[in-house]
């Protein structure tokens, strides 16, 4: 019998679920995965009583109840410390950029929603100023990390795909699906590495096999 369950939302759209799922899978927690069909716009009634905050991802594991992707990331790192860099200063940096992602970049999140069925199709141009500001900041974070860790491996802190990469993974999906322009070569190489990670491949495959009637007009009809 599994040690618990991780509840996620429609994989095609649920960026927060992807973050939690990546941390749980990277930590190797033995949980069953339950997928709830999202209604869109925070209207999923099935979630209202399921998790304390009415949202996914939501984790139950060996008596622990954990909600919100960032605390799931921290919980998973208790079992798999390599989810954060080993060096204290790098770990502080990784936590800072993960938290910056978790609490910010609202313009990108609302203008460029995650839709894994959308492939490299630019949205309306030009992008709004606040969206461009978010994109530039994300590009700067990725570029800086890749310059520092170029010799060690393809991810933000080198060879290991950490919680920081999990936090930014849905942003990679968004940038790829909207063909976001103006990113550095280092950022584009980073996005390719994240997209090619076996767990990302698995998530995209599962998203592609979700029932057609789980698709939501509010995302599918975006220009
Ligand atoms: N801060 C939360 C945000 C979670 C969140 O907003 N999840 C969305 C799905 S991506 C949700 O559950 N929305 C409720 C709904 O659609 O009814 C986290 O980091 O986990």
PDB file of C-alpha atoms and ligand atoms in Angstrom:
ATOM      1  CA  UNK A   1       0.000   0.000   0.000  1.00  0.00           C
ATOM      2  CA  UNK A   2       1.211   3.516  -0.836  1.00  0.00           C
ATOM      3  CA  UNK A   3       2.291   5.956   1.904  1.00  0.00           C
ATOM      4  CA  UNK A   4      -0.314   8.517   0.883  1.00  0.00           C
ATOM      5  CA  UNK A   5      -1.646  10.516  -2.045  1.00  0.00           C
ATOM      6  CA  UNK A   6      -0.863  13.559  -4.115  1.00  0.00           C
ATOM      7  CA  UNK A   7      -3.854  15.342  -5.600  1.00  0.00           C
ATOM      8  CA  UNK A   8      -3.204  17.391  -8.740  1.00  0.00           C
ATOM      9  CA  UNK A   9      -5.366  19.223 -11.283  1.00  0.00           C
ATOM     10  CA  UNK A  10      -5.773  18.866 -15.050  1.00  0.00           C
ATOM     11  CA  UNK A  11      -2.199  18.338 -16.211  1.00  0.00           C
ATOM     12  CA  UNK A  12      -2.643  20.337 -19.399  1.00  0.00           C
ATOM     13  CA  UNK A  13      -3.223  23.526 -17.391  1.00  0.00           C
ATOM     14  CA  UNK A  14      -2.255  23.106 -13.747  1.00  0.00           C
ATOM     15  CA  UNK A  15       1.119  24.777 -13.361  1.00  0.00           C
ATOM     16  CA  UNK A  16       1.115  24.591  -9.536  1.00  0.00           C
ATOM     17  CA  UNK A  17       0.339  20.881  -9.723  1.00  0.00           C
ATOM     18  CA  UNK A  18       3.307  20.349 -12.028  1.00  0.00           C
ATOM     19  CA  UNK A  19       5.594  21.971  -9.444  1.00  0.00           C
ATOM     20  CA  UNK A  20       4.331  19.803  -6.579  1.00  0.00           C
ATOM     21  CA  UNK A  21       4.346  16.652  -8.676  1.00  0.00           C
ATOM     22  CA  UNK A  22       7.960  17.236  -9.773  1.00  0.00           C
ATOM     23  CA  UNK A  23       9.148  17.635  -6.163  1.00  0.00           C
ATOM     24  CA  UNK A  24       7.231  14.548  -5.028  1.00  0.00           C
ATOM     25  CA  UNK A  25       8.524  12.435  -7.909  1.00  0.00           C
ATOM     26  CA  UNK A  26      12.106  13.677  -7.528  1.00  0.00           C
ATOM     27  CA  UNK A  27      11.953  12.807  -3.826  1.00  0.00           C
ATOM     28  CA  UNK A  28      10.616   9.349  -4.688  1.00  0.00           C
ATOM     29  CA  UNK A  29       7.677   9.529  -2.272  1.00  0.00           C
ATOM     30  CA  UNK A  30       5.470   6.463  -2.603  1.00  0.00           C
ATOM     31  CA  UNK A  31       2.060   8.100  -3.115  1.00  0.00           C
ATOM     32  CA  UNK A  32      -0.836   7.484  -5.432  1.00  0.00           C
ATOM     33  CA  UNK A  33      -1.581  10.335  -7.808  1.00  0.00           C
ATOM     34  CA  UNK A  34      -5.176  11.534  -8.072  1.00  0.00           C
ATOM     35  CA  UNK A  35      -6.073  13.977 -10.833  1.00  0.00           C
ATOM     36  CA  UNK A  36      -9.035  16.322 -10.460  1.00  0.00           C
ATOM     37  CA  UNK A  37     -10.572  17.934 -13.537  1.00  0.00           C
ATOM     38  CA  UNK A  38     -10.256  21.712 -13.076  1.00  0.00           C
ATOM     39  CA  UNK A  39     -13.267  23.884 -13.861  1.00  0.00           C
ATOM     40  CA  UNK A  40     -11.133  26.993 -14.516  1.00  0.00           C
ATOM     41  CA  UNK A  41     -10.991  30.329 -12.710  1.00  0.00           C
ATOM     42  CA  UNK A  42     -10.865  28.743  -9.241  1.00  0.00           C
ATOM     43  CA  UNK A  43     -14.343  27.214  -9.661  1.00  0.00           C
ATOM     44  CA  UNK A  44     -13.553  23.545  -9.034  1.00  0.00           C
ATOM     45  CA  UNK A  45     -16.136  22.592  -6.400  1.00  0.00           C
ATOM     46  CA  UNK A  46     -14.514  19.174  -5.805  1.00  0.00           C
ATOM     47  CA  UNK A  47     -11.467  20.968  -4.395  1.00  0.00           C
ATOM     48  CA  UNK A  48     -13.300  23.211  -1.947  1.00  0.00           C
ATOM     49  CA  UNK A  49     -13.482  20.541   0.754  1.00  0.00           C
ATOM     50  CA  UNK A  50     -10.619  18.365  -0.406  1.00  0.00           C
ATOM     51  CA  UNK A  51      -7.633  20.464   0.619  1.00  0.00           C
ATOM     52  CA  UNK A  52      -7.341  23.105   3.369  1.00  0.00           C
ATOM     53  CA  UNK A  53      -6.815  25.927   0.837  1.00  0.00           C
ATOM     54  CA  UNK A  54      -9.249  24.536  -1.759  1.00  0.00           C
ATOM     55  CA  UNK A  55      -6.376  24.147  -4.210  1.00  0.00           C
ATOM     56  CA  UNK A  56      -4.039  21.614  -5.747  1.00  0.00           C
ATOM     57  CA  UNK A  57      -1.357  20.374  -5.366  1.00  0.00           C
ATOM     58  CA  UNK A  58      -2.299  18.696  -2.096  1.00  0.00           C
ATOM     59  CA  UNK A  59      -0.219  15.986  -0.420  1.00  0.00           C
ATOM     60  CA  UNK A  60      -0.996  13.463   2.304  1.00  0.00           C
ATOM     61  CA  UNK A  61       2.058  11.412   3.282  1.00  0.00           C
ATOM     62  CA  UNK A  62       2.644   9.210   6.332  1.00  0.00           C
ATOM     63  CA  UNK A  63       0.328  11.292   8.508  1.00  0.00           C
ATOM     64  CA  UNK A  64       1.551  14.653   7.196  1.00  0.00           C
ATOM     65  CA  UNK A  65      -0.897  16.940   5.409  1.00  0.00           C
ATOM     66  CA  UNK A  66       0.867  19.405   3.100  1.00  0.00           C
ATOM     67  CA  UNK A  67      -0.596  21.993   0.765  1.00  0.00           C
ATOM     68  CA  UNK A  68       0.843  24.747  -1.399  1.00  0.00           C
ATOM     69  CA  UNK A  69       3.611  23.894  -3.876  1.00  0.00           C
ATOM     70  CA  UNK A  70       6.375  25.647  -1.921  1.00  0.00           C
ATOM     71  CA  UNK A  71       5.722  23.766   1.311  1.00  0.00           C
ATOM     72  CA  UNK A  72       5.437  20.525  -0.671  1.00  0.00           C
ATOM     73  CA  UNK A  73       8.874  21.341  -2.139  1.00  0.00           C
ATOM     74  CA  UNK A  74      10.277  21.887   1.375  1.00  0.00           C
ATOM     75  CA  UNK A  75       8.623  18.727   2.695  1.00  0.00           C
ATOM     76  CA  UNK A  76      10.064  16.657  -0.165  1.00  0.00           C
ATOM     77  CA  UNK A  77      13.541  18.054   0.510  1.00  0.00           C
ATOM     78  CA  UNK A  78      13.388  16.525   4.000  1.00  0.00           C
ATOM     79  CA  UNK A  79      13.424  13.133   2.246  1.00  0.00           C
ATOM     80  CA  UNK A  80      15.695  14.164  -0.642  1.00  0.00           C
ATOM     81  CA  UNK A  81      18.083  16.906   0.523  1.00  0.00           C
ATOM     82  CA  UNK A  82      19.532  17.198  -3.014  1.00  0.00           C
ATOM     83  CA  UNK A  83      16.312  19.000  -3.957  1.00  0.00           C
ATOM     84  CA  UNK A  84      18.163  22.053  -2.644  1.00  0.00           C
ATOM     85  CA  UNK A  85      21.862  22.742  -3.398  1.00  0.00           C
ATOM     86  CA  UNK A  86      24.326  21.369  -0.819  1.00  0.00           C
ATOM     87  CA  UNK A  87      26.168  24.671  -0.366  1.00  0.00           C
ATOM     88  CA  UNK A  88      24.528  26.994   2.212  1.00  0.00           C
ATOM     89  CA  UNK A  89      24.822  30.168   0.109  1.00  0.00           C
ATOM     90  CA  UNK A  90      23.591  28.433  -3.029  1.00  0.00           C
ATOM     91  CA  UNK A  91      20.741  26.909  -1.050  1.00  0.00           C
ATOM     92  CA  UNK A  92      19.744  30.378   0.150  1.00  0.00           C
ATOM     93  CA  UNK A  93      19.883  31.598  -3.445  1.00  0.00           C
ATOM     94  CA  UNK A  94      17.800  28.643  -4.687  1.00  0.00           C
ATOM     95  CA  UNK A  95      15.182  29.261  -2.008  1.00  0.00           C
ATOM     96  CA  UNK A  96      15.092  32.949  -2.884  1.00  0.00           C
ATOM     97  CA  UNK A  97      14.462  32.463  -6.596  1.00  0.00           C
ATOM     98  CA  UNK A  98      11.935  29.697  -5.880  1.00  0.00           C
ATOM     99  CA  UNK A  99      10.102  32.041  -3.489  1.00  0.00           C
ATOM    100  CA  UNK A 100      10.325  34.916  -5.992  1.00  0.00           C
ATOM    101  CA  UNK A 101       8.643  32.669  -8.559  1.00  0.00           C
ATOM    102  CA  UNK A 102       6.071  31.434  -6.088  1.00  0.00           C
ATOM    103  CA  UNK A 103       5.007  34.907  -4.967  1.00  0.00           C
ATOM    104  CA  UNK A 104       5.555  36.928  -8.124  1.00  0.00           C
ATOM    105  CA  UNK A 105       5.498  37.140 -11.903  1.00  0.00           C
ATOM    106  CA  UNK A 106       1.752  37.727 -11.880  1.00  0.00           C
ATOM    107  CA  UNK A 107       1.793  39.389 -15.313  1.00  0.00           C
ATOM    108  CA  UNK A 108       3.375  36.355 -16.969  1.00  0.00           C
ATOM    109  CA  UNK A 109       1.046  34.048 -15.090  1.00  0.00           C
ATOM    110  CA  UNK A 110      -2.062  35.823 -16.267  1.00  0.00           C
ATOM    111  CA  UNK A 111      -0.984  36.777 -19.823  1.00  0.00           C
ATOM    112  CA  UNK A 112       0.690  33.467 -20.693  1.00  0.00           C
ATOM    113  CA  UNK A 113      -1.292  30.680 -19.007  1.00  0.00           C
ATOM    114  CA  UNK A 114       0.047  27.150 -19.121  1.00  0.00           C
ATOM    115  CA  UNK A 115      -1.558  25.108 -21.884  1.00  0.00           C
ATOM    116  CA  UNK A 116       0.534  22.116 -22.911  1.00  0.00           C
ATOM    117  CA  UNK A 117      -1.553  21.698 -26.068  1.00  0.00           C
ATOM    118  CA  UNK A 118      -0.350  25.030 -27.382  1.00  0.00           C
ATOM    119  CA  UNK A 119       2.896  24.653 -29.325  1.00  0.00           C
ATOM    120  CA  UNK A 120       5.140  27.614 -30.080  1.00  0.00           C
ATOM    121  CA  UNK A 121       2.261  29.872 -31.171  1.00  0.00           C
ATOM    122  CA  UNK A 122       2.922  33.562 -30.370  1.00  0.00           C
ATOM    123  CA  UNK A 123       0.100  35.444 -28.625  1.00  0.00           C
ATOM    124  CA  UNK A 124      -1.009  38.972 -29.455  1.00  0.00           C
ATOM    125  CA  UNK A 125       1.949  41.328 -29.988  1.00  0.00           C
ATOM    126  CA  UNK A 126       3.273  43.438 -28.473  1.00  0.00           C
ATOM    127  CA  UNK A 127       3.283  41.920 -24.990  1.00  0.00           C
ATOM    128  CA  UNK A 128       2.218  44.300 -22.196  1.00  0.00           C
ATOM    129  CA  UNK A 129       4.936  46.218 -20.388  1.00  0.00           C
ATOM    130  CA  UNK A 130       4.528  44.352 -17.068  1.00  0.00           C
ATOM    131  CA  UNK A 131       4.686  41.010 -18.884  1.00  0.00           C
ATOM    132  CA  UNK A 132       7.920  42.089 -20.622  1.00  0.00           C
ATOM    133  CA  UNK A 133       9.327  43.158 -17.243  1.00  0.00           C
ATOM    134  CA  UNK A 134       8.580  39.724 -15.753  1.00  0.00           C
ATOM    135  CA  UNK A 135      10.092  37.971 -18.771  1.00  0.00           C
ATOM    136  CA  UNK A 136      13.259  40.073 -18.541  1.00  0.00           C
ATOM    137  CA  UNK A 137      13.648  39.282 -14.835  1.00  0.00           C
ATOM    138  CA  UNK A 138      13.147  35.533 -15.414  1.00  0.00           C
ATOM    139  CA  UNK A 139      15.615  35.635 -18.310  1.00  0.00           C
ATOM    140  CA  UNK A 140      18.141  37.385 -16.037  1.00  0.00           C
ATOM    141  CA  UNK A 141      17.707  34.747 -13.305  1.00  0.00           C
ATOM    142  CA  UNK A 142      18.114  31.850 -15.740  1.00  0.00           C
ATOM    143  CA  UNK A 143      21.042  33.447 -17.586  1.00  0.00           C
ATOM    144  CA  UNK A 144      22.913  34.268 -14.383  1.00  0.00           C
ATOM    145  CA  UNK A 145      22.472  30.758 -12.994  1.00  0.00           C
ATOM    146  CA  UNK A 146      23.491  29.118 -16.229  1.00  0.00           C
ATOM    147  CA  UNK A 147      26.611  31.274 -16.493  1.00  0.00           C
ATOM    148  CA  UNK A 148      27.618  30.323 -12.950  1.00  0.00           C
ATOM    149  CA  UNK A 149      26.914  26.607 -13.393  1.00  0.00           C
ATOM    150  CA  UNK A 150      27.671  26.082 -17.096  1.00  0.00           C
ATOM    151  CA  UNK A 151      30.411  23.547 -16.337  1.00  0.00           C
ATOM    152  CA  UNK A 152      28.402  21.422 -13.882  1.00  0.00           C
ATOM    153  CA  UNK A 153      25.252  20.530 -15.797  1.00  0.00           C
ATOM    154  CA  UNK A 154      22.217  21.975 -17.583  1.00  0.00           C
ATOM    155  CA  UNK A 155      20.009  23.105 -14.678  1.00  0.00           C
ATOM    156  CA  UNK A 156      19.865  26.263 -12.554  1.00  0.00           C
ATOM    157  CA  UNK A 157      22.320  24.910  -9.985  1.00  0.00           C
ATOM    158  CA  UNK A 158      24.212  22.505 -12.236  1.00  0.00           C
ATOM    159  CA  UNK A 159      23.755  18.770 -12.550  1.00  0.00           C
ATOM    160  CA  UNK A 160      20.746  18.248 -10.257  1.00  0.00           C
ATOM    161  CA  UNK A 161      17.186  19.227 -11.135  1.00  0.00           C
ATOM    162  CA  UNK A 162      16.333  20.999  -7.859  1.00  0.00           C
ATOM    163  CA  UNK A 163      13.202  22.524  -6.357  1.00  0.00           C
ATOM    164  CA  UNK A 164      14.242  25.790  -8.036  1.00  0.00           C
ATOM    165  CA  UNK A 165      13.953  24.084 -11.439  1.00  0.00           C
ATOM    166  CA  UNK A 166      10.608  22.570 -10.407  1.00  0.00           C
ATOM    167  CA  UNK A 167       9.333  26.068  -9.541  1.00  0.00           C
ATOM    168  CA  UNK A 168      10.359  27.430 -12.951  1.00  0.00           C
ATOM    169  CA  UNK A 169       9.365  24.369 -15.015  1.00  0.00           C
ATOM    170  CA  UNK A 170       5.823  25.633 -15.796  1.00  0.00           C
ATOM    171  CA  UNK A 171       7.346  28.940 -16.896  1.00  0.00           C
ATOM    172  CA  UNK A 172       9.438  26.990 -19.380  1.00  0.00           C
ATOM    173  CA  UNK A 173       6.191  25.395 -20.646  1.00  0.00           C
ATOM    174  CA  UNK A 174       4.571  28.831 -20.991  1.00  0.00           C
ATOM    175  CA  UNK A 175       7.539  30.398 -22.787  1.00  0.00           C
ATOM    176  CA  UNK A 176       7.767  27.453 -25.191  1.00  0.00           C
ATOM    177  CA  UNK A 177       4.054  27.431 -25.954  1.00  0.00           C
ATOM    178  CA  UNK A 178       3.914  31.196 -26.590  1.00  0.00           C
ATOM    179  CA  UNK A 179       7.272  31.278 -28.415  1.00  0.00           C
ATOM    180  CA  UNK A 180       8.415  34.081 -26.104  1.00  0.00           C
ATOM    181  CA  UNK A 181      11.045  36.161 -27.941  1.00  0.00           C
ATOM    182  CA  UNK A 182      14.167  37.953 -26.712  1.00  0.00           C
ATOM    183  CA  UNK A 183      15.543  35.285 -24.351  1.00  0.00           C
ATOM    184  CA  UNK A 184      19.289  34.701 -24.070  1.00  0.00           C
ATOM    185  CA  UNK A 185      20.933  31.678 -25.678  1.00  0.00           C
ATOM    186  CA  UNK A 186      21.635  30.389 -22.170  1.00  0.00           C
ATOM    187  CA  UNK A 187      17.922  30.648 -21.252  1.00  0.00           C
ATOM    188  CA  UNK A 188      16.879  28.878 -24.445  1.00  0.00           C
ATOM    189  CA  UNK A 189      19.344  26.050 -23.769  1.00  0.00           C
ATOM    190  CA  UNK A 190      18.020  25.845 -20.201  1.00  0.00           C
ATOM    191  CA  UNK A 191      14.431  25.578 -21.449  1.00  0.00           C
ATOM    192  CA  UNK A 192      15.424  22.759 -23.812  1.00  0.00           C
ATOM    193  CA  UNK A 193      17.093  20.887 -20.943  1.00  0.00           C
ATOM    194  CA  UNK A 194      14.051  21.230 -18.679  1.00  0.00           C
ATOM    195  CA  UNK A 195      11.666  20.203 -21.464  1.00  0.00           C
ATOM    196  CA  UNK A 196      13.791  17.103 -22.176  1.00  0.00           C
ATOM    197  CA  UNK A 197      13.883  15.933 -18.533  1.00  0.00           C
ATOM    198  CA  UNK A 198      12.254  12.473 -18.310  1.00  0.00           C
ATOM    199  CA  UNK A 199       9.716  13.657 -15.724  1.00  0.00           C
ATOM    200  CA  UNK A 200       8.680  16.546 -17.984  1.00  0.00           C
ATOM    201  CA  UNK A 201       8.305  14.083 -20.855  1.00  0.00           C
ATOM    202  CA  UNK A 202       6.116  11.942 -18.619  1.00  0.00           C
ATOM    203  CA  UNK A 203       3.954  14.898 -17.536  1.00  0.00           C
ATOM    204  CA  UNK A 204       3.468  16.094 -21.154  1.00  0.00           C
ATOM    205  CA  UNK A 205       2.536  12.529 -22.207  1.00  0.00           C
ATOM    206  CA  UNK A 206      -0.037  12.220 -19.435  1.00  0.00           C
ATOM    207  CA  UNK A 207      -1.446  15.669 -20.245  1.00  0.00           C
ATOM    208  CA  UNK A 208      -1.850  14.655 -23.890  1.00  0.00           C
ATOM    209  CA  UNK A 209      -3.886  11.615 -22.874  1.00  0.00           C
ATOM    210  CA  UNK A 210      -6.402  13.526 -20.744  1.00  0.00           C
ATOM    211  CA  UNK A 211     -10.004  13.391 -21.990  1.00  0.00           C
ATOM    212  CA  UNK A 212     -10.790  15.954 -24.691  1.00  0.00           C
ATOM    213  CA  UNK A 213     -13.765  17.227 -22.709  1.00  0.00           C
ATOM    214  CA  UNK A 214     -11.424  18.341 -19.876  1.00  0.00           C
ATOM    215  CA  UNK A 215     -10.245  21.143 -22.151  1.00  0.00           C
ATOM    216  CA  UNK A 216     -11.407  24.629 -21.254  1.00  0.00           C
ATOM    217  CA  UNK A 217     -12.436  27.289 -23.755  1.00  0.00           C
ATOM    218  CA  UNK A 218     -10.956  30.035 -21.604  1.00  0.00           C
ATOM    219  CA  UNK A 219      -7.479  28.647 -22.366  1.00  0.00           C
ATOM    220  CA  UNK A 220      -8.016  26.984 -25.735  1.00  0.00           C
ATOM    221  CA  UNK A 221      -9.563  30.047 -27.386  1.00  0.00           C
ATOM    222  CA  UNK A 222      -6.754  32.442 -26.426  1.00  0.00           C
ATOM    223  CA  UNK A 223      -5.301  34.109 -29.527  1.00  0.00           C
TER     224      UNK A 223
HETATM  225  N1  LIG B   1      -0.121  29.030  -3.965  1.00  0.00           N
HETATM  226  C1  LIG B   1      -0.681  27.768  -4.367  1.00  0.00           C
HETATM  227  C2  LIG B   1      -1.523  27.969  -5.605  1.00  0.00           C
HETATM  228  C3  LIG B   1      -2.312  26.727  -5.966  1.00  0.00           C
HETATM  229  C4  LIG B   1      -3.354  26.989  -7.036  1.00  0.00           C
HETATM  230  O1  LIG B   1      -3.810  28.127  -7.259  1.00  0.00           O
HETATM  231  N2  LIG B   1      -3.771  25.899  -7.700  1.00  0.00           N
HETATM  232  C5  LIG B   1      -4.828  25.991  -8.681  1.00  0.00           C
HETATM  233  C6  LIG B   1      -4.623  25.038  -9.837  1.00  0.00           C
HETATM  234  S1  LIG B   1      -3.167  25.404 -10.764  1.00  0.00           S
HETATM  235  C7  LIG B   1      -6.134  25.557  -8.020  1.00  0.00           C
HETATM  236  O2  LIG B   1      -6.152  24.588  -7.291  1.00  0.00           O
HETATM  237  N3  LIG B   1      -7.211  26.292  -8.261  1.00  0.00           N
HETATM  238  C8  LIG B   1      -8.479  25.968  -7.686  1.00  0.00           C
HETATM  239  C9  LIG B   1      -9.534  25.738  -8.711  1.00  0.00           C
HETATM  240  O3  LIG B   1      -9.214  25.710  -9.914  1.00  0.00           O
HETATM  241  O4  LIG B   1     -10.691  25.581  -8.302  1.00  0.00           O
HETATM  242  C10 LIG B   1       0.455  26.760  -4.579  1.00  0.00           C
HETATM  243  O5  LIG B   1       1.614  27.177  -4.677  1.00  0.00           O
HETATM  244  O6  LIG B   1       0.208  25.545  -4.573  1.00  0.00           O
END
